[in-house]
mmCIF file of C-alpha atoms in Angstrom:
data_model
loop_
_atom_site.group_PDB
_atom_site.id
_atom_site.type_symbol
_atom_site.label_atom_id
_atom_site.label_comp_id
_atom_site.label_asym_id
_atom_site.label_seq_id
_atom_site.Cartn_x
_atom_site.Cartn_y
_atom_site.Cartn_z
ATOM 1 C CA UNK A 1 -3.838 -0.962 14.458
ATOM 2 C CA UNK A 2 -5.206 2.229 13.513
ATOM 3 C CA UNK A 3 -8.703 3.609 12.105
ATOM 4 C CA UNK A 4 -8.416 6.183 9.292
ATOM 5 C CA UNK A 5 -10.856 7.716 7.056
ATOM 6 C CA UNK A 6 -10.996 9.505 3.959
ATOM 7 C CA UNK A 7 -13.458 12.237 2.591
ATOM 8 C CA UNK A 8 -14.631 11.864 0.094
ATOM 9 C CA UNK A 9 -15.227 8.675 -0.827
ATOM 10 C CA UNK A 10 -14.899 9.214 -4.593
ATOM 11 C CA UNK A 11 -15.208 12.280 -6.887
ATOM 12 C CA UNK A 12 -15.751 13.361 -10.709
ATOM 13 C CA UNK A 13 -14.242 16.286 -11.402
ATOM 14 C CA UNK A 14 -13.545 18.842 -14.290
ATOM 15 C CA UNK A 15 -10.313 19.468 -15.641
ATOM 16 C CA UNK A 16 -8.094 22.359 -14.441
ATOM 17 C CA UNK A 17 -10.067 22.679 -11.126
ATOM 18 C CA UNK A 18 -9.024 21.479 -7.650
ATOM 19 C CA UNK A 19 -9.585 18.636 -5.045
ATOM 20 C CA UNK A 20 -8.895 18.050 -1.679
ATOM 21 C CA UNK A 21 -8.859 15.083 -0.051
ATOM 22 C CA UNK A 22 -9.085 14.515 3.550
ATOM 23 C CA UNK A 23 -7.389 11.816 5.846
ATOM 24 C CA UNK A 24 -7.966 11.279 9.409
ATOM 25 C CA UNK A 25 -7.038 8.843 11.977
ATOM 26 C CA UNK A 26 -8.331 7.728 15.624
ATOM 27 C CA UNK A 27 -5.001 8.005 17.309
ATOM 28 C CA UNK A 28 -1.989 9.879 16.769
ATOM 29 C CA UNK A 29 0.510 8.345 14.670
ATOM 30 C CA UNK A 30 4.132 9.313 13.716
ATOM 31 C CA UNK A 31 4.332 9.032 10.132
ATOM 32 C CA UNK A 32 1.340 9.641 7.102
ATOM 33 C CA UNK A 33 1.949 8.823 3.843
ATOM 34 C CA UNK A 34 -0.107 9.745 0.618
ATOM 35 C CA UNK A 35 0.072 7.311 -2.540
ATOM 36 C CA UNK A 36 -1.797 7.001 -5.539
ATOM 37 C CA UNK A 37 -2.977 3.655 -7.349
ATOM 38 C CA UNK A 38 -3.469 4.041 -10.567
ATOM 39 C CA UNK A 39 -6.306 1.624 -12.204
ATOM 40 C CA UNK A 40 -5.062 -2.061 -12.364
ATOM 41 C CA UNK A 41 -1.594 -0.580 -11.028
ATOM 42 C CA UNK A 42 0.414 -1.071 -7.534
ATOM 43 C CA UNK A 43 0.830 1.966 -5.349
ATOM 44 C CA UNK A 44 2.887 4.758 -5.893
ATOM 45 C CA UNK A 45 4.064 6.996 -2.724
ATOM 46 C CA UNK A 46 3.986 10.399 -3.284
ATOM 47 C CA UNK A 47 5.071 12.144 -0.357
ATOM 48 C CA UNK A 48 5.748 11.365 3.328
ATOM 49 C CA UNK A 49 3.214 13.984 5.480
ATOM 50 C CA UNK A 50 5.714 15.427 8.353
ATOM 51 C CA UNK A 51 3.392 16.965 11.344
ATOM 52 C CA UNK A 52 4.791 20.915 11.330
ATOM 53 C CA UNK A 53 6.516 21.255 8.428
ATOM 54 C CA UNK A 54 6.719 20.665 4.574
ATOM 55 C CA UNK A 55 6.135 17.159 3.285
ATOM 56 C CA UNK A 56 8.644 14.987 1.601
ATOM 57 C CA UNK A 57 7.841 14.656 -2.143
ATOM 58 C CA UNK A 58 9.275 11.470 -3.852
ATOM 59 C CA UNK A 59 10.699 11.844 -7.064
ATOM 60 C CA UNK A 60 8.445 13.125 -9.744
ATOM 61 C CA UNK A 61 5.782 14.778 -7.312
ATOM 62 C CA UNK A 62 6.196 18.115 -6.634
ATOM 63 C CA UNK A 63 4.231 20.805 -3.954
ATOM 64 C CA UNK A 64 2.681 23.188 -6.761
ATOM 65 C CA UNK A 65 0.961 20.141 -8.231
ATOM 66 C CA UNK A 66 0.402 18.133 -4.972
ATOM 67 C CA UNK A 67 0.089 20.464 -2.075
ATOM 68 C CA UNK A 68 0.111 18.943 1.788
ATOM 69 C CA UNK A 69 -1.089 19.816 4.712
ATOM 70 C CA UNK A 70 -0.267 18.008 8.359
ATOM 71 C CA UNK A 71 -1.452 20.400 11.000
ATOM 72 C CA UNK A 72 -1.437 17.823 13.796
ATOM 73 C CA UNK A 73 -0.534 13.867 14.091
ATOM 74 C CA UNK A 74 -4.435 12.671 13.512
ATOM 75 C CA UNK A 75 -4.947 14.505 10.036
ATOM 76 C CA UNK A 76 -3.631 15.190 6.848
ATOM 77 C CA UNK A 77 -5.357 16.685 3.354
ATOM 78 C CA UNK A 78 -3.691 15.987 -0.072
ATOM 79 C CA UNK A 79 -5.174 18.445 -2.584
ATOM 80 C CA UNK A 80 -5.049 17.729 -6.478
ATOM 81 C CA UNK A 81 -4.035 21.157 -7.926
ATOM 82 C CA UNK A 82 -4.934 21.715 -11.797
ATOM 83 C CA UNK A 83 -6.086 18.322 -12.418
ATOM 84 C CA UNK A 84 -6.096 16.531 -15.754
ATOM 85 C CA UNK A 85 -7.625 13.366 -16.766
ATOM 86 C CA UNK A 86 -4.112 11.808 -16.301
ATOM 87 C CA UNK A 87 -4.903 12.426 -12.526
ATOM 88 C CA UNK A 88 -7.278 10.195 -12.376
ATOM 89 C CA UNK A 89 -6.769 7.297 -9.510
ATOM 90 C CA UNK A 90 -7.216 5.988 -6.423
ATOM 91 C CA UNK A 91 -5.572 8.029 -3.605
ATOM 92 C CA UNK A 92 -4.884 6.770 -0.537
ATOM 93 C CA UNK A 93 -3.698 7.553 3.050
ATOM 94 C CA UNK A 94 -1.361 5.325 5.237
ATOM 95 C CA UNK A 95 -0.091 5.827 8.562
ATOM 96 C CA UNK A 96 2.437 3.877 10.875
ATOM 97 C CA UNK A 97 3.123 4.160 14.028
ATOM 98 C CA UNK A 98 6.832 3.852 13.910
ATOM 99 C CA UNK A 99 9.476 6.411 14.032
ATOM 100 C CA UNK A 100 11.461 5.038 11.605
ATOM 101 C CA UNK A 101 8.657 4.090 9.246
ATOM 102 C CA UNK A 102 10.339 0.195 8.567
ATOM 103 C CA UNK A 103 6.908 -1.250 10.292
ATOM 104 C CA UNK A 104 3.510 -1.952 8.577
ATOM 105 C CA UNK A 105 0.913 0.484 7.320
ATOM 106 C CA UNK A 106 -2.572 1.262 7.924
ATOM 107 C CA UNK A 107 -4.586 2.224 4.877
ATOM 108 C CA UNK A 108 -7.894 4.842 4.324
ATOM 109 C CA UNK A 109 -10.311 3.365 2.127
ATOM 110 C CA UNK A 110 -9.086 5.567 -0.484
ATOM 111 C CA UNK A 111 -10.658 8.521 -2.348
ATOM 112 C CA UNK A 112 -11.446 7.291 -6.437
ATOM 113 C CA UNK A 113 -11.067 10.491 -8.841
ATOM 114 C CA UNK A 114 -12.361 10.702 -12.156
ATOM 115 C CA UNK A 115 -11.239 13.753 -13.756
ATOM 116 C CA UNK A 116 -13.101 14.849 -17.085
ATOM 117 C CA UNK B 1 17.938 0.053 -4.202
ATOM 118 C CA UNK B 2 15.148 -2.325 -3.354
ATOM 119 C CA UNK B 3 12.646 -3.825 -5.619
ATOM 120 C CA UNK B 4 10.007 -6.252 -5.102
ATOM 121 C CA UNK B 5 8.926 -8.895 -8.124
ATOM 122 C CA UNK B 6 5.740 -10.152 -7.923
ATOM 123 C CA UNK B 7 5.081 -13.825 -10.652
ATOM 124 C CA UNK B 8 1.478 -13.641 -12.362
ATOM 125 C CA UNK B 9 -0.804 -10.722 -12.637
ATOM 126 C CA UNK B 10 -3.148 -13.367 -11.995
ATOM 127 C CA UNK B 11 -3.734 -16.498 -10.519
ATOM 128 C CA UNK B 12 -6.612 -18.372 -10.687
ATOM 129 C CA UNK B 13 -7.288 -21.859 -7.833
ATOM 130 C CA UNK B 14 -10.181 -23.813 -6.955
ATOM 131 C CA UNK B 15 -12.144 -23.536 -3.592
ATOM 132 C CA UNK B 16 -10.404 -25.969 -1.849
ATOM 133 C CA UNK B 17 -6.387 -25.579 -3.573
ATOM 134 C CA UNK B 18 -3.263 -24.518 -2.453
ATOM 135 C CA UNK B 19 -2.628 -20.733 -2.755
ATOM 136 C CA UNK B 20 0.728 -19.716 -4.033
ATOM 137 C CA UNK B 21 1.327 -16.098 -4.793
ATOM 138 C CA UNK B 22 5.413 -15.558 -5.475
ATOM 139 C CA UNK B 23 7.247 -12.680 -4.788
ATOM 140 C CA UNK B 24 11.197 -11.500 -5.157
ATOM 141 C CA UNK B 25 12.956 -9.137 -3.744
ATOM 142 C CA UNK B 26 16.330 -7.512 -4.016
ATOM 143 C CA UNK B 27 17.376 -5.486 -1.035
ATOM 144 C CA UNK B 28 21.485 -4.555 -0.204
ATOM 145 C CA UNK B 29 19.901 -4.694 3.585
ATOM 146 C CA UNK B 30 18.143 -7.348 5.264
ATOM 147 C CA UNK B 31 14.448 -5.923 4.600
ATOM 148 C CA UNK B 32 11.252 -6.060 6.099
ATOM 149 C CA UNK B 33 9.085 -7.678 4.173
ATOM 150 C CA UNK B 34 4.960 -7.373 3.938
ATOM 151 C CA UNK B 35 1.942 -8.991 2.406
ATOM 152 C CA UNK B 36 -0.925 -7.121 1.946
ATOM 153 C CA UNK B 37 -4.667 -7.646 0.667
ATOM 154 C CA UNK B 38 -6.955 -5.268 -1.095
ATOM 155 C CA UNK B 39 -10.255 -6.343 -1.462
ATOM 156 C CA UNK B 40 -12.408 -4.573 -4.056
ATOM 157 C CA UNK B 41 -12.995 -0.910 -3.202
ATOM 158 C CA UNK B 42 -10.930 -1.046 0.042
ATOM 159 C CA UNK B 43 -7.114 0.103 1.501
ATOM 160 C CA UNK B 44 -4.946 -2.141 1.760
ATOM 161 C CA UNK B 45 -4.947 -4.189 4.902
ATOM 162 C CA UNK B 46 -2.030 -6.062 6.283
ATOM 163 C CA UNK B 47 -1.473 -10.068 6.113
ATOM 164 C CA UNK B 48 1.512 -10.850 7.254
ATOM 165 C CA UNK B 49 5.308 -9.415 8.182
ATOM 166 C CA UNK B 50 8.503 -10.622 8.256
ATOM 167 C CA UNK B 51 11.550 -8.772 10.141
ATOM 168 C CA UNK B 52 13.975 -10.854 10.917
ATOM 169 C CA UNK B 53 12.666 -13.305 13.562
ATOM 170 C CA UNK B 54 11.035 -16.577 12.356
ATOM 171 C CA UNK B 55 11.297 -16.827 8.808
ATOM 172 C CA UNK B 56 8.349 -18.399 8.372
ATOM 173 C CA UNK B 57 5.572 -16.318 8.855
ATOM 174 C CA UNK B 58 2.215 -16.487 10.130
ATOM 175 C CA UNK B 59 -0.636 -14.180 9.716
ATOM 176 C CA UNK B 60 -4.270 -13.789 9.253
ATOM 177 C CA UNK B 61 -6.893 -15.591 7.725
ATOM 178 C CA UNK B 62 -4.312 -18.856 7.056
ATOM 179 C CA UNK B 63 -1.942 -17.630 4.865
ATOM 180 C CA UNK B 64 1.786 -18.040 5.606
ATOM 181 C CA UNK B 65 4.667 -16.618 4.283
ATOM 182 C CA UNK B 66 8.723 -18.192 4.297
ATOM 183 C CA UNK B 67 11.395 -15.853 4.463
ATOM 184 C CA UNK B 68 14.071 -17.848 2.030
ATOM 185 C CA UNK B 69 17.487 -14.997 2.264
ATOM 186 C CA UNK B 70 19.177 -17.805 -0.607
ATOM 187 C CA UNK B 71 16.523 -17.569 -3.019
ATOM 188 C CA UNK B 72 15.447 -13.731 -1.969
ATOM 189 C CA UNK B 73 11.900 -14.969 -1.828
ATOM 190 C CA UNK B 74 8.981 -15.232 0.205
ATOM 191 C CA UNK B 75 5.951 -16.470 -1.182
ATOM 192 C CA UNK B 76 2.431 -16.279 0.326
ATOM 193 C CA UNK B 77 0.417 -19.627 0.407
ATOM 194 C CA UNK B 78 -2.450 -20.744 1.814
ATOM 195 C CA UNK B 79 -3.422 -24.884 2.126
ATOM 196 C CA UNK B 80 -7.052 -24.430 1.140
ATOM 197 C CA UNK B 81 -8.221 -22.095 -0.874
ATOM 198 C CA UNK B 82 -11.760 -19.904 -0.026
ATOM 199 C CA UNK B 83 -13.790 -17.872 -2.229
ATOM 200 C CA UNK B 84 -13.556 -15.009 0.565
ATOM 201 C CA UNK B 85 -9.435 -15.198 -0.993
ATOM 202 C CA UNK B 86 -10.609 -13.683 -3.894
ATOM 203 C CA UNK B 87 -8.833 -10.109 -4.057
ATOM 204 C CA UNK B 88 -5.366 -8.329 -5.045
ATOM 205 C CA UNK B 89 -2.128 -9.255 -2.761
ATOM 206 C CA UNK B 90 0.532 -7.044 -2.961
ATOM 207 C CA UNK B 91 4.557 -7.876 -1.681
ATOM 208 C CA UNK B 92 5.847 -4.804 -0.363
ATOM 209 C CA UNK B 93 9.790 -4.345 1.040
ATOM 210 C CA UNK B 94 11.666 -1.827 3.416
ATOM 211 C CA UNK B 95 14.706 -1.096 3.826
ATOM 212 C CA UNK B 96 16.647 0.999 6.900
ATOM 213 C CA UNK B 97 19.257 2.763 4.278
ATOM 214 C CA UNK B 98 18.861 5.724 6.531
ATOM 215 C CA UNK B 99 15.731 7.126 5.427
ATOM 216 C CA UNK B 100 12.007 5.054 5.081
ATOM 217 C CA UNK B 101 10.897 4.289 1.951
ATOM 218 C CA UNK B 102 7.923 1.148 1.059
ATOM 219 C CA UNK B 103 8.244 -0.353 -2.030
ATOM 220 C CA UNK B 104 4.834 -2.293 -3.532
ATOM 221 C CA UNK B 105 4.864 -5.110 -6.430
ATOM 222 C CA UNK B 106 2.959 -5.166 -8.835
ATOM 223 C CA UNK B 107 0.051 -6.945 -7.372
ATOM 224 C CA UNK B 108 -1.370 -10.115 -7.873
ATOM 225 C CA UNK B 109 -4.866 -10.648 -8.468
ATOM 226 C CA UNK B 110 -6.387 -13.696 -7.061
ATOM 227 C CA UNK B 111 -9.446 -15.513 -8.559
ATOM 228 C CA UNK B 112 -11.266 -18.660 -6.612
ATOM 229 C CA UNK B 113 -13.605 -20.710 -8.896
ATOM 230 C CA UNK B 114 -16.351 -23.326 -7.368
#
């Protein structure tokens, strides 16, 4: 299994600022993932956090909006550029451990952002 | 593509019932399949997985999950129910198509009356 955390917790924000969001894990894992979870909704991926180089956006994310950083295999930060109150949702981290990503994934707590 | 059906929003038992939560999927692969529970203000933590070895599944905290390839199913039930259940269970399918991608249901939201 795996440990991860998320800072922060939860956050109320303005409109048209920014938020970062933190993810870090006890071990070192191959793959990260970011998704979002909108309220009463199932989980949306959107990106794939690659360790050295630029993430993996699914389709209808993009890096201006949704910037990531992986600097090493424990941690990851998704920041919320511009936000709007359509931006609010839970957002959380994953991880799995295998290379190919088919196997089960660990989950943060999630970070709950209420933009206003 | 894959896709993942989950029946009922919600499902309500008794302390005590059987637990069925349904789930479809439609994979041109065989998949790896996943049950997952999210208990209120929590990740996601993992129940059960299926990849191609038993297809009935065991995992934790009693619930059990059967890999049916005919039917592209595999429901999550549990003999007894306990309040403790109480909480959203998502279905979630991979597929090796030569890149990773998870995809979630819908979620179904489990209620346990007294």
């Amino acid at each position: 299994s795996a440990v991860i955390s998320q800072k922060p917790s939860r956050d109320i924000c303005q409109r048209g600022t920014s938020l970062t969001i933190q993810c870090q894990v006890d071990s070192q894992v191959t793959m990260m993932f970011w998704y979002r979870q909108q309220p009463g909704q199932s989980l949306t991926l959107i990106a794939t956090a690659n360790q050295g180089s630029e993430a993996t956006y699914e389709s209808g994310f993009v890096i201006d909006k949704f910037p990531i950083s992986r600097p090493n295999l424990t941690f990851s930060t998704l920041t919320v550029s511009n936000m709007s109150p359509e931006d609010s949702s839970i957002y959380l981290c994953s991880v799995s451990r295998g290379g190919q990503g088919l196997e089960e994934q660990y989950f943060g707590p999630g970070t709950r952002l209420t933009v206003t | 593509a894959q896709s993942v059906t989950q029946l009922g929003s919600h499902v309500s038992v008794s302390e005590g019932a059987l637990v069925l939560l349904r789930c479809n999927y439609s994979s041109s692969v065989p998949p790896y399949l996943f049950w997952y529970v999210q208990y209120p203000n929590q990740g996601l933590q993992l129940l059960l997985k299926y990849t191609s070895a038993a297809t009935l599944v065991k995992g934790i905290n009693g619930f059990e999950a059967e890999f049916k390839k005919s039917e592209t199913s595999f429901h999550l039930t549990k003999p007894s129910a306990h309040m403790s259940d109480a909480a959203e269970y998502f279905c979630a399918v991979s597929e090796d198509t030569g890149g990773f991608k998870t995809i979630f249901g819908a979620g179904t939201r489990l209620f346990v009356k007294a």
